Short mmCIF file of C-alpha atoms in Angstrom, two decimals:
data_model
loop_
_atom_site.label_atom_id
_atom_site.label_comp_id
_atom_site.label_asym_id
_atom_site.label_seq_id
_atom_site.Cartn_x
_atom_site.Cartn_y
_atom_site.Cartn_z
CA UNK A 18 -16.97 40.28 67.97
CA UNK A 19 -13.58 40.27 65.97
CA UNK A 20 -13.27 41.17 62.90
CA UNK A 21 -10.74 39.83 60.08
CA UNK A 22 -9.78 41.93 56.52
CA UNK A 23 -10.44 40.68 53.09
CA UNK A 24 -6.68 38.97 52.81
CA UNK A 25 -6.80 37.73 56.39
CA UNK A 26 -10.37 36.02 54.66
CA UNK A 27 -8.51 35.26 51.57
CA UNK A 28 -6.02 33.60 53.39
CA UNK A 29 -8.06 31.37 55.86
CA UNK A 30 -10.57 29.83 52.98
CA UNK A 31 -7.53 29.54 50.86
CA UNK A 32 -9.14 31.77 47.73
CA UNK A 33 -8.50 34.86 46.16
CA UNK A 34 -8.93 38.22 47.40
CA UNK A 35 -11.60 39.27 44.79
CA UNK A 36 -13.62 36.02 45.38
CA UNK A 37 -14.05 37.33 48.96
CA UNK A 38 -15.41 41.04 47.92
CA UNK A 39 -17.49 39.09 45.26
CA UNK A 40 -19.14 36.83 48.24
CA UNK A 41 -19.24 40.23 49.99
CA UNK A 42 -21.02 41.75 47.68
CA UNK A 43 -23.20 38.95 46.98
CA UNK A 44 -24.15 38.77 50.61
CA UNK A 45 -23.02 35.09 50.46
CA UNK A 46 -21.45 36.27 53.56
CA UNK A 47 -23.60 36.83 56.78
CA UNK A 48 -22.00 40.00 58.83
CA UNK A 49 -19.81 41.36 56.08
CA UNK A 50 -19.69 44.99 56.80
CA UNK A 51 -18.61 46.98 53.60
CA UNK A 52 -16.15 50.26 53.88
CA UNK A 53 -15.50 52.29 51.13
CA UNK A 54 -15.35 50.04 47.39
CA UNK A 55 -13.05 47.76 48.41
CA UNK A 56 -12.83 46.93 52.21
CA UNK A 57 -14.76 44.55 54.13
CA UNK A 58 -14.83 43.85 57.98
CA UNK A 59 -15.21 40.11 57.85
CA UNK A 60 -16.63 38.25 61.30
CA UNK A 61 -13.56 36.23 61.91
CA UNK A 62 -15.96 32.96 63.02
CA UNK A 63 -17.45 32.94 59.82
CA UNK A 64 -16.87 29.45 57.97
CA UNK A 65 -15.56 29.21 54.39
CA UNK A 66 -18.93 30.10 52.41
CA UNK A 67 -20.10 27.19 49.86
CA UNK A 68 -19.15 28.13 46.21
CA UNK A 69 -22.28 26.97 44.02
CA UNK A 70 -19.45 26.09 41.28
CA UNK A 71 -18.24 23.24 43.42
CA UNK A 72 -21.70 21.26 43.92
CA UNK A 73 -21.19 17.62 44.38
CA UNK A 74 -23.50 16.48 41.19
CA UNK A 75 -23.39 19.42 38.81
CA UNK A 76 -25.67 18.12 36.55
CA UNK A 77 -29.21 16.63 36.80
CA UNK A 78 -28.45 13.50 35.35
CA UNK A 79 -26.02 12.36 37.58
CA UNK A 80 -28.50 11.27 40.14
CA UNK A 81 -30.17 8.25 38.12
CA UNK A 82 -33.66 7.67 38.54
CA UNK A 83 -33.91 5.32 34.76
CA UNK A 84 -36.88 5.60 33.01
CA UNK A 85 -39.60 6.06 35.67
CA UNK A 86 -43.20 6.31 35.26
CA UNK A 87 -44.69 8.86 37.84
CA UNK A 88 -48.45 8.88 36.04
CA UNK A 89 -49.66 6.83 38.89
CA UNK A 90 -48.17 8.68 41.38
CA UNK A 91 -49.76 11.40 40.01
CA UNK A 92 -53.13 10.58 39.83
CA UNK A 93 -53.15 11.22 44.27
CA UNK A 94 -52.01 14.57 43.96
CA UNK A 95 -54.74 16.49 46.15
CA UNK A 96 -55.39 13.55 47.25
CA UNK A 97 -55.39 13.64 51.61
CA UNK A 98 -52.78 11.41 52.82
CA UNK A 99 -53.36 7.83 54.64
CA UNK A 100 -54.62 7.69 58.59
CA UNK A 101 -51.49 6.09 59.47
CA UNK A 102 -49.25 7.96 57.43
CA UNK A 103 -48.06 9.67 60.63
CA UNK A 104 -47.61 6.58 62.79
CA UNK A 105 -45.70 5.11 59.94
CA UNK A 106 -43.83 7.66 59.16
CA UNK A 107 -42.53 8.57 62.82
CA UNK A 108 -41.75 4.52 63.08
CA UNK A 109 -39.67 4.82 59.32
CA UNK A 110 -37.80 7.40 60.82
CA UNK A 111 -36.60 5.64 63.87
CA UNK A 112 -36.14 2.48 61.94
CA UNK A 113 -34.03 4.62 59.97
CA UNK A 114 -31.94 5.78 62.88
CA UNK A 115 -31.63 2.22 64.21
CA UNK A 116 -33.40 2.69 67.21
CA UNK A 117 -35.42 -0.69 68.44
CA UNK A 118 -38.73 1.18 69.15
CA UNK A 119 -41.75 -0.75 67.56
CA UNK A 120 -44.39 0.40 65.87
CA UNK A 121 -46.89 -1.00 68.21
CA UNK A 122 -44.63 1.12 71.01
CA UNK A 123 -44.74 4.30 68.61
CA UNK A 124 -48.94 3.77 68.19
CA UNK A 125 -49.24 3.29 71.78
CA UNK A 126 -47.55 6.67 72.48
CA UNK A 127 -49.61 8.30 69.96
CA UNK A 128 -52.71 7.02 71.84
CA UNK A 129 -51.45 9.05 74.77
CA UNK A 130 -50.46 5.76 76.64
CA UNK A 131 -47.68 5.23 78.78
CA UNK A 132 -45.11 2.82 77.47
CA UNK A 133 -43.28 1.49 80.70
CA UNK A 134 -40.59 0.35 78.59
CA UNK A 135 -39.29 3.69 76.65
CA UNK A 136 -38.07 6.38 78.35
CA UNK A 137 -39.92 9.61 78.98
CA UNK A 138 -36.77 11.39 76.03
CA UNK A 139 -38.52 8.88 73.94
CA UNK A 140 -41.84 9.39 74.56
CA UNK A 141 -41.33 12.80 74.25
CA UNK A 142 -39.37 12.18 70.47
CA UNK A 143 -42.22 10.50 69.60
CA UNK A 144 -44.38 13.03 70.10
CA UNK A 145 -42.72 15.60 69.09
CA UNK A 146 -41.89 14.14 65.26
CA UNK A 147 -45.94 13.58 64.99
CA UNK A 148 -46.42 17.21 65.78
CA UNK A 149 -44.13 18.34 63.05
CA UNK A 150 -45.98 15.62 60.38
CA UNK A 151 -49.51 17.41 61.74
CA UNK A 152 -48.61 20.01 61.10
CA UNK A 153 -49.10 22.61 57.75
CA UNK A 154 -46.48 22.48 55.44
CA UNK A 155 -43.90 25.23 54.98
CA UNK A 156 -41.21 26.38 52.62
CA UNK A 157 -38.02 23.91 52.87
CA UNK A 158 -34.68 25.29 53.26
CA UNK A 159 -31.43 25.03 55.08
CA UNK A 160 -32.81 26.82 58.06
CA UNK A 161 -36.19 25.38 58.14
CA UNK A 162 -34.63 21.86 58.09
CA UNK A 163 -32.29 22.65 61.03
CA UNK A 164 -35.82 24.07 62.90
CA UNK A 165 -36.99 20.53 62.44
CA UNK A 166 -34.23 18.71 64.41
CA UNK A 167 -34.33 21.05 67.03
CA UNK A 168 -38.14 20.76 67.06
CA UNK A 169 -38.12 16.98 67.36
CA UNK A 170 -35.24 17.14 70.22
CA UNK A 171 -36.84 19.85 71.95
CA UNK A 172 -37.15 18.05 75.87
CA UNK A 173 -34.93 15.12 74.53
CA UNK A 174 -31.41 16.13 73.96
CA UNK A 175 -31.45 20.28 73.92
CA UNK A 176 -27.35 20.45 74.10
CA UNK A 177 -27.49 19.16 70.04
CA UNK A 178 -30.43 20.30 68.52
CA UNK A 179 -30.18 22.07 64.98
CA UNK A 180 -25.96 21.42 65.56
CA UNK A 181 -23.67 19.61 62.86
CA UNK A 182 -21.74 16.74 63.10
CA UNK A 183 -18.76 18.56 61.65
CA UNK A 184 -17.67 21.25 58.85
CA UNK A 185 -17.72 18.24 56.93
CA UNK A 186 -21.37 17.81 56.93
CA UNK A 187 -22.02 21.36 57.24
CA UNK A 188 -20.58 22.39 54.20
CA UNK A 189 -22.28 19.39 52.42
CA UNK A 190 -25.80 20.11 53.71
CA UNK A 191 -25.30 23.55 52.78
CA UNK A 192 -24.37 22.40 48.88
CA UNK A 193 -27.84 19.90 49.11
CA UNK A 194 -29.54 23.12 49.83
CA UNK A 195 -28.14 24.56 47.04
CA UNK A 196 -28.83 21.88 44.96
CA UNK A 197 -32.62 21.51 46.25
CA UNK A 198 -33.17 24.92 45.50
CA UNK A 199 -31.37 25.71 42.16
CA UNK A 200 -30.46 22.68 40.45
CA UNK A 201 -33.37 20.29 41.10
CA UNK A 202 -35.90 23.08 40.42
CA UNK A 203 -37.07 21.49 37.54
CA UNK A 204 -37.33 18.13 38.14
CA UNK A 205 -40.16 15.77 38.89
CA UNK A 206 -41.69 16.70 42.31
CA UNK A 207 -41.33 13.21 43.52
CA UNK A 208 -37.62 12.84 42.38
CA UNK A 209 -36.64 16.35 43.97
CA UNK A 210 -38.41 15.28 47.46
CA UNK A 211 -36.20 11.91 46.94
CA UNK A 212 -32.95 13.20 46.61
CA UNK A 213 -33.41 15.79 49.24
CA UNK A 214 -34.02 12.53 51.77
CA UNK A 215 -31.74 10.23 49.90
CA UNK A 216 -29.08 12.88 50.26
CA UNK A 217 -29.87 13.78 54.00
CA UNK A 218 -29.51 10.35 54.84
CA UNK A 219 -26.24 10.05 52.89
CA UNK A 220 -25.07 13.20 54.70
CA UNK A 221 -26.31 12.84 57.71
CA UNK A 222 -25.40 16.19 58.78
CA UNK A 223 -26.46 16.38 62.44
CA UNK A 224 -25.05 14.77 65.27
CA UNK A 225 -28.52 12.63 65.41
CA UNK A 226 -31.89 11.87 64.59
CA UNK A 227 -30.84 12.26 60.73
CA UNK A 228 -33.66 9.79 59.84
CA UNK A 229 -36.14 11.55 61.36
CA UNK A 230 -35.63 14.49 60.02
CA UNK A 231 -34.82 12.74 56.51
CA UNK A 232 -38.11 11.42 56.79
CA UNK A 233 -39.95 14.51 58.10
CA UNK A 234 -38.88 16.90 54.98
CA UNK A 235 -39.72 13.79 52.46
CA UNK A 236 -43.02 14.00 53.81
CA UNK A 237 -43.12 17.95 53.65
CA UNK A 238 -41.76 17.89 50.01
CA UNK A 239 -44.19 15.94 48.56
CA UNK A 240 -46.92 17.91 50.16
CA UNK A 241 -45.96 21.25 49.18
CA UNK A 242 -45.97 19.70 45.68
CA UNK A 243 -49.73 18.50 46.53
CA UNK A 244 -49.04 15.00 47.17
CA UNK A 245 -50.07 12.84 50.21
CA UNK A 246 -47.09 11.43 52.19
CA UNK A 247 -45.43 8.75 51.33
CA UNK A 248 -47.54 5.37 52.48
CA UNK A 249 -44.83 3.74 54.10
CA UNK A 250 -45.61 0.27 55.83
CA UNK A 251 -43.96 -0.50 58.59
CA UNK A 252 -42.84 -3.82 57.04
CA UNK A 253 -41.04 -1.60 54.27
CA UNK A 254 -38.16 -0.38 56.49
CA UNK A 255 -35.26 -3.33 55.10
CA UNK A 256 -36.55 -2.50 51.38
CA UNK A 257 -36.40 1.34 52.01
CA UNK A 258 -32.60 0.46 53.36
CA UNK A 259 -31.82 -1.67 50.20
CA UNK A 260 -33.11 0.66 48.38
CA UNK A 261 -30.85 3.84 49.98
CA UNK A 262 -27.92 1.78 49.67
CA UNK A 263 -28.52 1.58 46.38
CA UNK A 264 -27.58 4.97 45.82
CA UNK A 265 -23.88 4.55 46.58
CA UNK A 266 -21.54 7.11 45.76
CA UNK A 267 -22.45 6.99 41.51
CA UNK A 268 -26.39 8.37 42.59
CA UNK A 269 -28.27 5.84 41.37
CA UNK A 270 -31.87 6.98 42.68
CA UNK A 271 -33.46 4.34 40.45
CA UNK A 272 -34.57 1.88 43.47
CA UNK A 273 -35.02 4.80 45.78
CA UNK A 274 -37.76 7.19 43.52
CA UNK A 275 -39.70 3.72 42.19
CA UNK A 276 -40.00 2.93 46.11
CA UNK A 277 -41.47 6.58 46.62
CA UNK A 278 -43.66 6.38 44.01
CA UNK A 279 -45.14 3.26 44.58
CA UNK A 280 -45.97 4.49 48.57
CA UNK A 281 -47.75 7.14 46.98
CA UNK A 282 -49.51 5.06 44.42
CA UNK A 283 -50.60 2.45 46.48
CA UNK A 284 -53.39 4.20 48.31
CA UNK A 285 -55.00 4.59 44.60
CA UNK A 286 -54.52 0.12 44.08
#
């Protein structure tokens, strides 16, 4: 592996020379190798590391979620979630993705039946999202997330699972990790699991299946926070895409998080 200096570093993420030692020493940057109290051997490969300063919605309130009332919502946490809520939620994410499978296609599949009129990539998608909504929940982060994708593409497309679309997207769904783990810390449950799929979806940092996955870790947030998934109905997918669009580029997350909350409500109505 080659190795670049601090100023070579400096130089090629266009910042100063004691911002580098600083990531350095932070171990913001993976294979740094420290000599002395000053020089670093730098992996020359290594992208420009995200600076937490420089996160696309500093504060809280820039995502907009108006005055929402999450007491009903509430009253299902530790509550299991619905029968279907893997069916539906496999279905949401392809809807999501534009594909044209049905829901009675995704059921079928589910049933173990041979659909003569998906291919065996799909089958095996299919299957393969389910799995990951079976399953127990784990902690969320930026490489538990890219697990997922290449999880769900294992057998389907193995050249692109877990890879970016770009730097572009990279270096944004590393600053939504950021985000997810610092600055939404203290929000609502339900409004932190809705900006981490509003803003996957926005992002859409890998080179497919971004609403599966989106869907996949909106699921997993709520239940680490105790909550069933998200009930959503099949016939919901046009107002779950009026309600992402929505967001825009001002984050207003008002349409999105009352959508949310009424999916987990509605299992109490």
């Amino acid at each position: 592996m080659d190795y670049i200096s601090v100023k070579e570093a400096a130089a090629n993420w266009q910042i100063s020379e004691r911002r580098v030692r600083s990531l350095c020493a932070d171990g913001r940057i993976e294979g740094a190798a420290r000599h002395g109290d000053w020089a670093w051997s730098i992996p020359a490969t290594t992208a420009r590391p995200i600076d937490g300063r420089s996160l696309r919605f500093i504060k809280n309130e820039s995502f907009r979620t108006g005055a929402q009332n999450y007491a009903p919502a509430d009253i299902m946490r530790n509550e299991p979630s619905s029968s279907s809520a893997v069916k539906d939620s496999v279905f949401m994410g392809l809807c999501l993705d534009d594909s044209r499978i049905t829901i009675e296609q995704v059921e079928a599949v589910l049933e173990n039946q041979i659909v003569s009129s998906l291919s065996l990539a799909q089958h095996i998608l299919i299957a393969n999202t389910a799995t990951f909504l079976e399953d127990s929940v784990s902690e969320i982060s930026d490489y538990s997330i890219r697990m997922v994708h290449r999880s769900i593409l294992t057998s389907v497309d193995n050249g692109s699972r877990g890879s970016f679309r770009d730097r572009t997207s990279q270096h944004e769904f590393t600053t939504l990790m950021l985000q997810y783990k610092k600055d939404w810390e203290a929000l609502h449950p339900i409004a932190r699991a809705t900006f981490l799929f509003g803003e996957l979806m926005r992002i859409k940092p890998f080179i497919n299946s971004n609403g599966l996955v989106a869907i996949c870790m909106l699921q997993d947030s709520l239940r680490i926070s105790g909550y069933p998934m998200a009930d959503v109905a099949p016939s919901d997918c046009e107002e779950l895409k009026a309600a992402m669009a929505a967001i825009g580029k001002r984050g207003n997350y008002q349409t999105l998080v009352k959508f949310i909350c009424d999916s987990i409500s509605r299992k109490a109505q």
